[in-house]
XYZ file of C-alpha atoms in Angstrom:
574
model
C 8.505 -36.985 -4.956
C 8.042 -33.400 -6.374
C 5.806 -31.242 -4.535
C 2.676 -30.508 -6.324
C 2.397 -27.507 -8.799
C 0.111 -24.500 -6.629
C -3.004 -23.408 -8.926
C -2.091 -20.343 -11.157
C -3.105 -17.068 -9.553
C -6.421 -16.009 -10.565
C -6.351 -13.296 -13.932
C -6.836 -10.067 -12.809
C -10.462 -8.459 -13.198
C -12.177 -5.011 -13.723
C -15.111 -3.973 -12.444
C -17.489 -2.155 -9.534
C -16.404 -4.735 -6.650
C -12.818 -4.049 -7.309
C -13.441 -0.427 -7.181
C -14.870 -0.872 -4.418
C -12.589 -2.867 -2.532
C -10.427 -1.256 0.324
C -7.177 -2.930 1.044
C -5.814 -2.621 4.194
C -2.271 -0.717 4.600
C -0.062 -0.521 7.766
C 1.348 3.012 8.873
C 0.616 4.693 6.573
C 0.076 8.496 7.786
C 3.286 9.203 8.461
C 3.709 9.414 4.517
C 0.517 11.205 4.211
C 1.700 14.228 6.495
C 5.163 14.201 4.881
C 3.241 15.126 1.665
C 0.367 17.604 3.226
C 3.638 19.512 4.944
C 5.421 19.782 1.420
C 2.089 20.667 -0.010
C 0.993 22.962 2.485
C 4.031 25.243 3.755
C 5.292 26.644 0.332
C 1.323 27.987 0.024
C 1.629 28.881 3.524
C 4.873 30.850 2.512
C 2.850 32.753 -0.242
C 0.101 33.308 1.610
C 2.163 35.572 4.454
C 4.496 37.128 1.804
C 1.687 38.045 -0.044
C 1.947 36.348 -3.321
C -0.960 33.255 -3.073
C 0.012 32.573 -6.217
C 3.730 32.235 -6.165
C 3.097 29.718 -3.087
C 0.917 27.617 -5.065
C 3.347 27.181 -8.149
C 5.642 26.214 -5.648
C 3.684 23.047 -4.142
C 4.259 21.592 -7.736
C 7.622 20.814 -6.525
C 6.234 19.619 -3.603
C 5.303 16.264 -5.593
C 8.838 15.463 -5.075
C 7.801 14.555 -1.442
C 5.713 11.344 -2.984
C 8.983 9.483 -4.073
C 11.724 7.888 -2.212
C 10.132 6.170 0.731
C 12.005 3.508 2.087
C 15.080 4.406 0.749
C 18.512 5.097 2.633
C 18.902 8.812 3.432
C 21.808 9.155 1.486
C 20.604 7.546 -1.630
C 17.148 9.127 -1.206
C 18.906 12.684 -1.156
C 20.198 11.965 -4.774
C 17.204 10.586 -5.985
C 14.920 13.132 -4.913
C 17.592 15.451 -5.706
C 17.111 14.424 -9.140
C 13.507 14.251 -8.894
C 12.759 17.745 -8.305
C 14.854 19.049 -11.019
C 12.897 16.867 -13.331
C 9.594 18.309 -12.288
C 11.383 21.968 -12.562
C 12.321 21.263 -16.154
C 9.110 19.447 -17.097
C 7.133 22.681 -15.624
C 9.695 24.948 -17.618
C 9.211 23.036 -20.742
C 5.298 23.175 -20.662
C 5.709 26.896 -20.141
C 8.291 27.545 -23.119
C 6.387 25.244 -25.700
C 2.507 26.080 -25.060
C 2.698 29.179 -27.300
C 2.622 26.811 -30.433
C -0.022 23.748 -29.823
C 1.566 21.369 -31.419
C 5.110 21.696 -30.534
C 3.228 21.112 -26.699
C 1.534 18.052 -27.945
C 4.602 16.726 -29.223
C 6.607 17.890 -25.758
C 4.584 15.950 -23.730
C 4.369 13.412 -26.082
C 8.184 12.644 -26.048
C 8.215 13.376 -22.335
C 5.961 10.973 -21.601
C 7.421 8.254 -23.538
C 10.701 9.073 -22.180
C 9.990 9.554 -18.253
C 8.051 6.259 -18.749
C 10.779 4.437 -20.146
C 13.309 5.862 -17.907
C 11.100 5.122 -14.445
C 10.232 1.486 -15.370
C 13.702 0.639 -16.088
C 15.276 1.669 -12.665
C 13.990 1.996 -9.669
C 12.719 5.527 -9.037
C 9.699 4.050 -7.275
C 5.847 4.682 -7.070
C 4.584 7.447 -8.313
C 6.755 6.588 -11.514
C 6.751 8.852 -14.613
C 3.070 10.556 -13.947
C 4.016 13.621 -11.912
C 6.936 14.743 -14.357
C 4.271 15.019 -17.180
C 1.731 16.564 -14.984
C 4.676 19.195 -14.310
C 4.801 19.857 -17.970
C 0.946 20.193 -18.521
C 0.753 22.406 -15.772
C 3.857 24.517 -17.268
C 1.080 24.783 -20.613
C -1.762 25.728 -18.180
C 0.572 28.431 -16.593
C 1.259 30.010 -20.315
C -2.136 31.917 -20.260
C -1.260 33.847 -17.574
C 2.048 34.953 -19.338
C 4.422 34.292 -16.490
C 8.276 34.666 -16.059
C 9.197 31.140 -17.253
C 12.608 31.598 -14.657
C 11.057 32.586 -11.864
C 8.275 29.604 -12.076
C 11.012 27.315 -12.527
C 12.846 28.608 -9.313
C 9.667 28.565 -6.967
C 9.092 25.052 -8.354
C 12.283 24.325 -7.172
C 12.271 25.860 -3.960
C 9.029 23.773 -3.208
C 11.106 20.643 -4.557
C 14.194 21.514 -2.211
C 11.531 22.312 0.643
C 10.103 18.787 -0.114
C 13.948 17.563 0.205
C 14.584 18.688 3.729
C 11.488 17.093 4.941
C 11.870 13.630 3.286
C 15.485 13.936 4.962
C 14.417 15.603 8.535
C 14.080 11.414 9.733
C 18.529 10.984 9.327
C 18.575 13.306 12.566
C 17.205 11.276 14.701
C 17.189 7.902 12.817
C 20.365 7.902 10.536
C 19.602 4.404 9.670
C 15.966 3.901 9.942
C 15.350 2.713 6.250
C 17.981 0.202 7.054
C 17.080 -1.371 9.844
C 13.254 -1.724 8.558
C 14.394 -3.588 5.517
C 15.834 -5.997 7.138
C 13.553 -6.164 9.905
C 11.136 -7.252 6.809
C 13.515 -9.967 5.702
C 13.553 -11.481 9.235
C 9.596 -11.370 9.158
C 9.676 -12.915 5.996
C 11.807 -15.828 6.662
C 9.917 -16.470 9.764
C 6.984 -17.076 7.499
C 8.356 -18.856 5.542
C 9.313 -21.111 8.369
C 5.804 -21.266 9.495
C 4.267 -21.994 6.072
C 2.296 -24.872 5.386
C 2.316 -27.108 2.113
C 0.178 -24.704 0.391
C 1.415 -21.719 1.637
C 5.281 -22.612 0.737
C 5.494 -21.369 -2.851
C 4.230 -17.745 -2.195
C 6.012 -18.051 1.291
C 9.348 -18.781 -0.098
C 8.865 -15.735 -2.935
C 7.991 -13.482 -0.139
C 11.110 -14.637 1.909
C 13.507 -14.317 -1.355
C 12.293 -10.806 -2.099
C 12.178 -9.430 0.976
C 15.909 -10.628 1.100
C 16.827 -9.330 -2.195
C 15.568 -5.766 -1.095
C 17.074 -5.718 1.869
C 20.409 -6.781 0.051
C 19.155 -3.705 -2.395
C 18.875 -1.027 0.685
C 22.114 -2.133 2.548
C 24.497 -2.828 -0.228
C 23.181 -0.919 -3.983
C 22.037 1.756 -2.320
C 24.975 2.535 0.028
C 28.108 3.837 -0.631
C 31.375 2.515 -1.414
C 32.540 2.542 1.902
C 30.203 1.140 4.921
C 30.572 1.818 8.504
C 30.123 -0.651 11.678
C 26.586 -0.017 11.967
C 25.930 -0.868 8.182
C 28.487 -4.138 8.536
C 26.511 -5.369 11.416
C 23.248 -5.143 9.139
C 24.592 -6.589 6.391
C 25.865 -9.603 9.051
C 22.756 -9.753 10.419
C 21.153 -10.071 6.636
C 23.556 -12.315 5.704
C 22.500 -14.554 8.738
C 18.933 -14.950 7.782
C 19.826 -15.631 4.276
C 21.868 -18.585 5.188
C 18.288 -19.278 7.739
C 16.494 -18.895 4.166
C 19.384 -21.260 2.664
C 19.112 -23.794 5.583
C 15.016 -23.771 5.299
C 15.142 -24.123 0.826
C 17.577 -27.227 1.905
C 15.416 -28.904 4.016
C 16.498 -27.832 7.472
C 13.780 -26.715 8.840
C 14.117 -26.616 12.348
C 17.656 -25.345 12.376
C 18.434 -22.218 14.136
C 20.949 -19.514 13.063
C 24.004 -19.103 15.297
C 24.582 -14.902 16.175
C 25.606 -13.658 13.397
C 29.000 -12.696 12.424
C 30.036 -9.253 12.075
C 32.175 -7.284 8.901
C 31.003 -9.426 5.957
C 33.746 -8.538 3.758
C 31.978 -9.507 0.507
C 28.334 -9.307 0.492
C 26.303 -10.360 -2.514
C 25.034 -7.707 -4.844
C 21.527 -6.066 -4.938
C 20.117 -4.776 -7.413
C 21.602 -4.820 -11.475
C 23.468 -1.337 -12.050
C 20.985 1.388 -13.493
C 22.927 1.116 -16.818
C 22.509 -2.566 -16.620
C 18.848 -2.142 -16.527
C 17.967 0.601 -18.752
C 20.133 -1.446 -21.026
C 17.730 -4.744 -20.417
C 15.005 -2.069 -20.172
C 15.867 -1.041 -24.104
C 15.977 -4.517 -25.839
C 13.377 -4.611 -28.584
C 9.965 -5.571 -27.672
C 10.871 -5.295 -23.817
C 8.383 -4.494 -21.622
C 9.181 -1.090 -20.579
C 9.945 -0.214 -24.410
C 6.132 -1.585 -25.323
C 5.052 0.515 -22.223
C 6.640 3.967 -23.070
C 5.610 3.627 -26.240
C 1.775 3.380 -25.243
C 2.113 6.126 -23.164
C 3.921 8.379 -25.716
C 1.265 7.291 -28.362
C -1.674 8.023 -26.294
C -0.642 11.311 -25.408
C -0.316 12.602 -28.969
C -3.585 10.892 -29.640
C -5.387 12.234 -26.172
C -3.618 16.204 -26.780
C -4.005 16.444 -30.619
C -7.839 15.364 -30.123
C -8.276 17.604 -27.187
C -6.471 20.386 -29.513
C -8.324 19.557 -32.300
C -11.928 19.870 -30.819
C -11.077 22.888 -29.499
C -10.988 21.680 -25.442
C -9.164 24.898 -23.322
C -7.863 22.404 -21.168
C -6.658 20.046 -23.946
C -3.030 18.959 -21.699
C -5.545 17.139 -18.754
C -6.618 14.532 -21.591
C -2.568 14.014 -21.968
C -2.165 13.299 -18.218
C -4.915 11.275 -18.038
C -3.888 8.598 -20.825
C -0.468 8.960 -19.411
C -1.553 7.927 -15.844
C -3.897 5.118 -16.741
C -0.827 3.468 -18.884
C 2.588 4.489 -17.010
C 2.745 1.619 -15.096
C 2.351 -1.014 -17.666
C -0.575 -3.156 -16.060
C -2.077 -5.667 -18.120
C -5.605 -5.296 -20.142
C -7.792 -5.972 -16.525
C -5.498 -3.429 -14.101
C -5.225 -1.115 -17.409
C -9.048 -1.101 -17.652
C -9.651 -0.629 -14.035
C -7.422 2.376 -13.555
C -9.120 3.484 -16.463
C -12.388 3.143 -14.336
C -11.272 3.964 -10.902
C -9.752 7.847 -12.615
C -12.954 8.609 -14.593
C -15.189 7.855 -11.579
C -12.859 9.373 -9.027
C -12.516 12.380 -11.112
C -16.549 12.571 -11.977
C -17.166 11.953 -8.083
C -14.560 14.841 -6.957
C -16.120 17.504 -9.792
C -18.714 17.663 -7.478
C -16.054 18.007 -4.078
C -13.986 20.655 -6.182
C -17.409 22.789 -7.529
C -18.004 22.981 -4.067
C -15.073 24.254 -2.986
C -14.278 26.541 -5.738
C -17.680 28.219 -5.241
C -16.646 29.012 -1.757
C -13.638 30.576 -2.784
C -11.788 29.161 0.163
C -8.874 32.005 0.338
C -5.693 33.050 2.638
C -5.028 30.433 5.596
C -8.636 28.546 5.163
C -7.102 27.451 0.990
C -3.797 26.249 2.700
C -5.163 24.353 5.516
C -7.633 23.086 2.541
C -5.272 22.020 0.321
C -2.862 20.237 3.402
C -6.332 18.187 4.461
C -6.962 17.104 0.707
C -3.296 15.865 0.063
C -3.269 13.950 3.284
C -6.511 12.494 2.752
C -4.987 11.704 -0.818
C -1.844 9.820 0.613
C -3.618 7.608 3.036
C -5.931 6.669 0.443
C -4.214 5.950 -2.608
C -2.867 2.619 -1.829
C -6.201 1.338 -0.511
C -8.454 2.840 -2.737
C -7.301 4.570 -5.910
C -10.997 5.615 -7.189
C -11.561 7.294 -3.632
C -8.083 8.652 -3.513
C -8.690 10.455 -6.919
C -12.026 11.865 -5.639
C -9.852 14.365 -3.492
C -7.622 14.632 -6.257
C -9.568 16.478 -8.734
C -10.314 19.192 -6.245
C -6.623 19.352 -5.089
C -5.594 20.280 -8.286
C -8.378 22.554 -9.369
C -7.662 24.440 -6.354
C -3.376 24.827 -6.911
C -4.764 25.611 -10.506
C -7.159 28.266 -9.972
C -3.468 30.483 -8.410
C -6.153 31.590 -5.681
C -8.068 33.564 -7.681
C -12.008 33.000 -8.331
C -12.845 30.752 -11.061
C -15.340 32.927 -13.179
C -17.380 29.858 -14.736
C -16.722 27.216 -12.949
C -19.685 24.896 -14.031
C -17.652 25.502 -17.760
C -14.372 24.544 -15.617
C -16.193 21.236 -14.581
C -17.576 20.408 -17.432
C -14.194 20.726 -18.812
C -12.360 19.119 -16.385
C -14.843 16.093 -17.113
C -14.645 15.723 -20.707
C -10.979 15.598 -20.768
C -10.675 13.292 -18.151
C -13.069 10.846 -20.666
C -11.056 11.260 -23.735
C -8.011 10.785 -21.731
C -9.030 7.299 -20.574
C -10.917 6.204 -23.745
C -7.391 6.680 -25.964
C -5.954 5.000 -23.546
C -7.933 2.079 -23.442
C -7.825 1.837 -27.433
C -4.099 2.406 -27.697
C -3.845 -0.564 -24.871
C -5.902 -2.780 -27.320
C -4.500 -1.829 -30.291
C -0.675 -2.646 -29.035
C -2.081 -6.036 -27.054
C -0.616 -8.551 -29.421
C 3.039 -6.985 -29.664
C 5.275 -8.934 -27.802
C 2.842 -10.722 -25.457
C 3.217 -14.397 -26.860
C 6.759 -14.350 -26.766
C 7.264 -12.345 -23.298
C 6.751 -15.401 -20.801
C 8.929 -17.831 -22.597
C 11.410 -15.664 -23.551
C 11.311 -14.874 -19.048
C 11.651 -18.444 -18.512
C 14.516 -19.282 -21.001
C 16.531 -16.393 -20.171
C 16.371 -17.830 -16.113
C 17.328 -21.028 -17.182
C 20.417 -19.303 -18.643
C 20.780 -17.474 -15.426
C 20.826 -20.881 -13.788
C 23.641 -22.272 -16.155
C 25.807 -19.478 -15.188
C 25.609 -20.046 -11.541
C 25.724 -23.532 -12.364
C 29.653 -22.813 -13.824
C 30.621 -21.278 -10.500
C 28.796 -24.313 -8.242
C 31.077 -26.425 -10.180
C 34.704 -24.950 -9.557
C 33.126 -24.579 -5.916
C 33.597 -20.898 -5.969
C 30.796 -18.519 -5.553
C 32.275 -15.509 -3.798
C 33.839 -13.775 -7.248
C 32.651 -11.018 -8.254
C 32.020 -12.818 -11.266
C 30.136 -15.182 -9.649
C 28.274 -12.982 -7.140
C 26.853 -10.639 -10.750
C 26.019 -14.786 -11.732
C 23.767 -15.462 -8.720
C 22.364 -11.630 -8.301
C 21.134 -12.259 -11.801
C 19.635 -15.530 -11.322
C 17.613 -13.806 -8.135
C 16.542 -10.930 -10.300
C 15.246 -13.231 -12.968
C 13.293 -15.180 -10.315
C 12.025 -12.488 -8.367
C 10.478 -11.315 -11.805
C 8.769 -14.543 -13.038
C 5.659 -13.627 -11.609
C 5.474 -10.561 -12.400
C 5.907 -11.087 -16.250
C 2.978 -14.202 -15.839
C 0.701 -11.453 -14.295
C 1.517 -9.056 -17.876
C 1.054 -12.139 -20.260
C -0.810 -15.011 -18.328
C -0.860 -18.488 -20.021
C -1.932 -21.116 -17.734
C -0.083 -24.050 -19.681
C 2.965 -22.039 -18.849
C 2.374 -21.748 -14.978
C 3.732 -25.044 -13.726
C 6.930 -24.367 -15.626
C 6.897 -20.817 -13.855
C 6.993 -22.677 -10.374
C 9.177 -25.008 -11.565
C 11.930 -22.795 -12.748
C 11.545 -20.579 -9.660
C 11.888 -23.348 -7.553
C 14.819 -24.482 -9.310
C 16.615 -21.045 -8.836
C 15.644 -20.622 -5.423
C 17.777 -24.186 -4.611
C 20.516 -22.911 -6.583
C 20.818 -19.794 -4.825
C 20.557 -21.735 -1.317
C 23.406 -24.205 -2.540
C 25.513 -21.006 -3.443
C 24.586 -19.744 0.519
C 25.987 -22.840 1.533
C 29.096 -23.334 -0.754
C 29.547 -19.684 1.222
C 29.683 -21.235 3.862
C 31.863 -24.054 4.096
C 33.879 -23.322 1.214
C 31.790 -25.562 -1.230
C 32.493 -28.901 1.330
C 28.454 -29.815 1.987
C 27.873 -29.870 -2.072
C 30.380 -30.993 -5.009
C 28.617 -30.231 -7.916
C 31.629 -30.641 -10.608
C 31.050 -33.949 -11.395
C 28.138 -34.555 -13.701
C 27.471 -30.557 -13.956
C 28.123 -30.448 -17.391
C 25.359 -33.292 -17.905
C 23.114 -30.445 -15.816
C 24.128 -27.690 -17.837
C 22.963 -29.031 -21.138
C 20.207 -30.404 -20.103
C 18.715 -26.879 -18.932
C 20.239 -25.356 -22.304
C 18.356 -27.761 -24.218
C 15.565 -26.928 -21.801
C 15.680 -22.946 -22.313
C 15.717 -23.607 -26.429
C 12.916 -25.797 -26.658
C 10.778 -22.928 -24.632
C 11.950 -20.490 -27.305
C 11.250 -22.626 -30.162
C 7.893 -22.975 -28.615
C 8.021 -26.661 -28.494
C 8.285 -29.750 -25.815
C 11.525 -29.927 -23.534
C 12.846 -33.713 -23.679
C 13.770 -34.838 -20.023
C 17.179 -35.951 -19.602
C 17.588 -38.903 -17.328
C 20.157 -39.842 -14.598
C 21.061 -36.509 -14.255
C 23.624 -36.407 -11.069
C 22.574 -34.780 -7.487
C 21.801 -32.256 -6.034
C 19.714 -30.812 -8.976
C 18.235 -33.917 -10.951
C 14.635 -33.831 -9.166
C 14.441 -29.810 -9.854
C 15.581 -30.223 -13.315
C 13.330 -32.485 -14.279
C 10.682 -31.543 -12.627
C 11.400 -27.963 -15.253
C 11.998 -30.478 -18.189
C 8.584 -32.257 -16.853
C 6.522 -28.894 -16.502
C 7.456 -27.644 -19.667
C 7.302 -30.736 -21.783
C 3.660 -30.367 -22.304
């Protein structure tokens, strides 16, 4: 008997009690001081040599600090690495292009389209594509002032290689920190998964697979070529709790995990290549393409109507279209970003006229601006609206150089109206580009699993599932899965739901019979007999949900995937 199809999650909503609500997040000042340090020290720096200035144009680089957490030290050096060169270039662009208006429209517009395709293809991590386009506004703010475009660019950099050493200070004394963490999440995970009850199992056993998949991500595509002991006995260790996972999907609940086994010579795969995903990433009418698209759209709209009317300050409508559509939330998320920046920022106008008026200067601005980032960092993830209240004065106060603001009711006001027309394009651009792709996105998720599933399927058969060809096969198959969800929360269709459990569930078993085949050299399971029946049946499957019509069950389809099957055929046959 199948077990019964969970209730869809719930669409998401906008509105005052999700602004208000506070989620609750482990740990988290450790990140928050990371970020007030990088923020704080290169102002400190130009504070005692006696250029306030020069040390605030510096904690732009400091952003660098916000990405990367979580990641191995040695990947994380190349990634932020790479991230504060970005934000160096970005500021150096803003600076060389805001002498003719619209040749700084259309930088940021093709900067933000690009850094927004580029960060939702591969994994560069939360906070995405918004800080490298704030870089290049700034870099227009900065014009006025007539700076040396070089020497910006190097303090920028020296705050972003500041920000570098810091993120990396945690290798001395825990080289593999981010390592053991992941995969003291998987174990966590699996345990729950254990634990779950009836109605718990579905999101239990998504939990489980993704925490596995990441910690497969942080101790195999994020390592290099060559691993030590340490790394081996991770891996083994990971390895044993997937088989747990494997042992638990098959039915064996109870079982316990002999110690693991050290030096798995062939581990499965994380993570697709980058070029694999920015390829996936670049297919017509992808998600990420529809997303970089809004965001490149609504920041020519937001800067040439900021431009056009006149605004001083016409580059913060840019960022602020840019940041409520970067991420590429649906129409409820899209609208409450929208909601939670334009409060936040209306709220923290009145923090930042405060604080301006005081003229906080010397140690008092840096010890100012170190208590407003940290405040920031520990916020954001439980309440973005709050978060942004401290925010807006945060960036008023790096953007004033130190200096008195002369009018700064007029900077307000400014600061304000921008913020408004930022949001409002990009709540129109949103809704005017709802429709493209959306009908088409969830099936087109589904059928292209299924296919997954028929190439793992091919190496179940021939009882080999350690190839490389077949480890690509089943790291596909878990990437498709692990996204399902994910692409129902974008374009939600409640007829579709049951066949989005069903086709996870369906993966997950196929991935725990390729564990197995691991492990006794495919003895528990023979699959070649009858897996061409299996095969067609989820081909036929996968074209009738791209044709948009009912998938025909096939019956008498051979063990150990006939009830999964048609329990797909069954959930998508309506």
């Amino acid at each position: 008997m199948a077990a019964p199809i969970p209730p869809a999650p719930p669409p998401s909503r906008a509105g005052l009690a999700a602004l208000l609500a506070v989620r609750p997040v482990p740990r988290r000042w450790p990140v928050a001081m990371r970020a007030a340090v990088c923020m704080g020290v290169p102002a400190l720096v130009g504070w005692l040599a006696g250029d306030v200035a020069a040390g605030l144009m510096a904690t732009i680089g400091g952003f660098t600090a916000l990405y990367g957490s979580g990641r191995p030290y040695r990947y994380r050096a190349g990634l932020l690495a790479a991230v504060a060169v970005a934000i160096s270039l970005a500021v150096l662009t803003g600076l060389w292009t805001a002498g003719v208006p619209w040749l700084a429209v259309g930088a940021l517009t093709v900067l933000a389209a690009g850094a927004t395709l580029l960060c939702n293809a591969v994994p560069v991590g939360q906070p995405g594509a918004y800080f490298v386009v704030l870089a290049a506004a700034t870099g227009v703010a900065m014009h006025a002032g007539h700076p040396d475009p070089w020497r910006v660019g190097a303090l920028v950099l020296a705050g972003g290689a500041f920000a570098w050493l810091v993120h990396l200070a945690g290798a001395v004394v825990r080289p593999r920190g981010p390592e053991h963490s992941a995969v003291a999440a998987a174990a966590a995970a699996v345990a729950g998964f254990a634990a779950a009850g009836p109605d718990e199992l579905d999101d239990a056993r998504h939990r489980a697979a993704a925490a596995l998949h990441e910690s497969w991500n942080v101790l195999v595509a994020e390592q290099p070529a060559r691993p030590t002991a340490a790394l081996d006995r991770l891996r083994a260790e990971t390895r044993a709790l997937h088989l747990r996972f494997a042992d638990l999907l098959n039915g064996s609940r109870r079982r316990e995990r002999a110690a693991p086994e050290e030096g798995v010579a062939e581990p499965p795969f994380g993570r697709p290549a980058a070029g694999a995903l920015l390829r996936e990433a670049l297919r017509p009418g992808s998600p990420a393409v529809l997303t970089a698209a809004r965001a490149g759209l609504a920041a020519l709209i937001a800067g040439s109507a900021a431009a056009g009317l006149g605004l001083e300050h016409a580059y913060w409508a840019t960022t602020a279209a840019v940041l409520v559509l970067h991420q590429g939330f649906d129409w409820p998320r899209t609208a409450q970003r929208s909601l939670e920046r334009l409060t936040g920022t209306w709220a923290g106008l009145l923090l930042a006229g405060g604080l301006l008026l005081a003229h906080p200067a010397g140690l008092w601005l840096v010890l100012k601006i170190m208590a407003l980032q940290y405040t920031i960092e520990w916020l954001v993830p439980r309440n973005y609206a709050l978060a942004v209240v401290f925010i807006t004065p945060v960036a008023l106060l790096i953007g004033s150089g130190g200096r008195p603001v002369d009018d700064v009711g007029a900077l307000l006001v400014a600061r304000g109206t921008d913020t408004a027309i930022g949001c409002a394009v990009a709540l129109v651009v949103f809704l005017a580009t709802a429709r493209l792709g959306a009908a088409a996105r969830l099936p087109e998720a589904l059928a292209g699993t299924l296919d997954a599933a028929v190439a793992v399927l091919g190496h179940l058969a021939t009882g080999n599932v350690t190839t490389t060809a077949a480890r690509t096969a089943r790291r596909d198959l878990q990437h498709r899965a692990l996204t399902l969800p994910d692409v129902y929360t974008m374009a939600p269709d409640e007829t579709l739901w049951p066949g989005v459990v069903a086709v996870q569930r369906l993966a997950y078993r196929m991935l725990a019979t390729c564990w197995e085949h691991e492990r006794t050299g495919g003895r528990a399971v023979r699959t070649a007999a009858g897996a061409e029946r299996v095969g067609d049946a989820l081909r036929d499957t996968a074209a009738a949900v791209r044709d948009g019509r009912p998938s025909a069950a096939a019956p008498d389809l051979p063990p150990p995937f006939a009830a999964d099957v048609l329990a797909v055929q069954r959930s998508l046959g309506a």
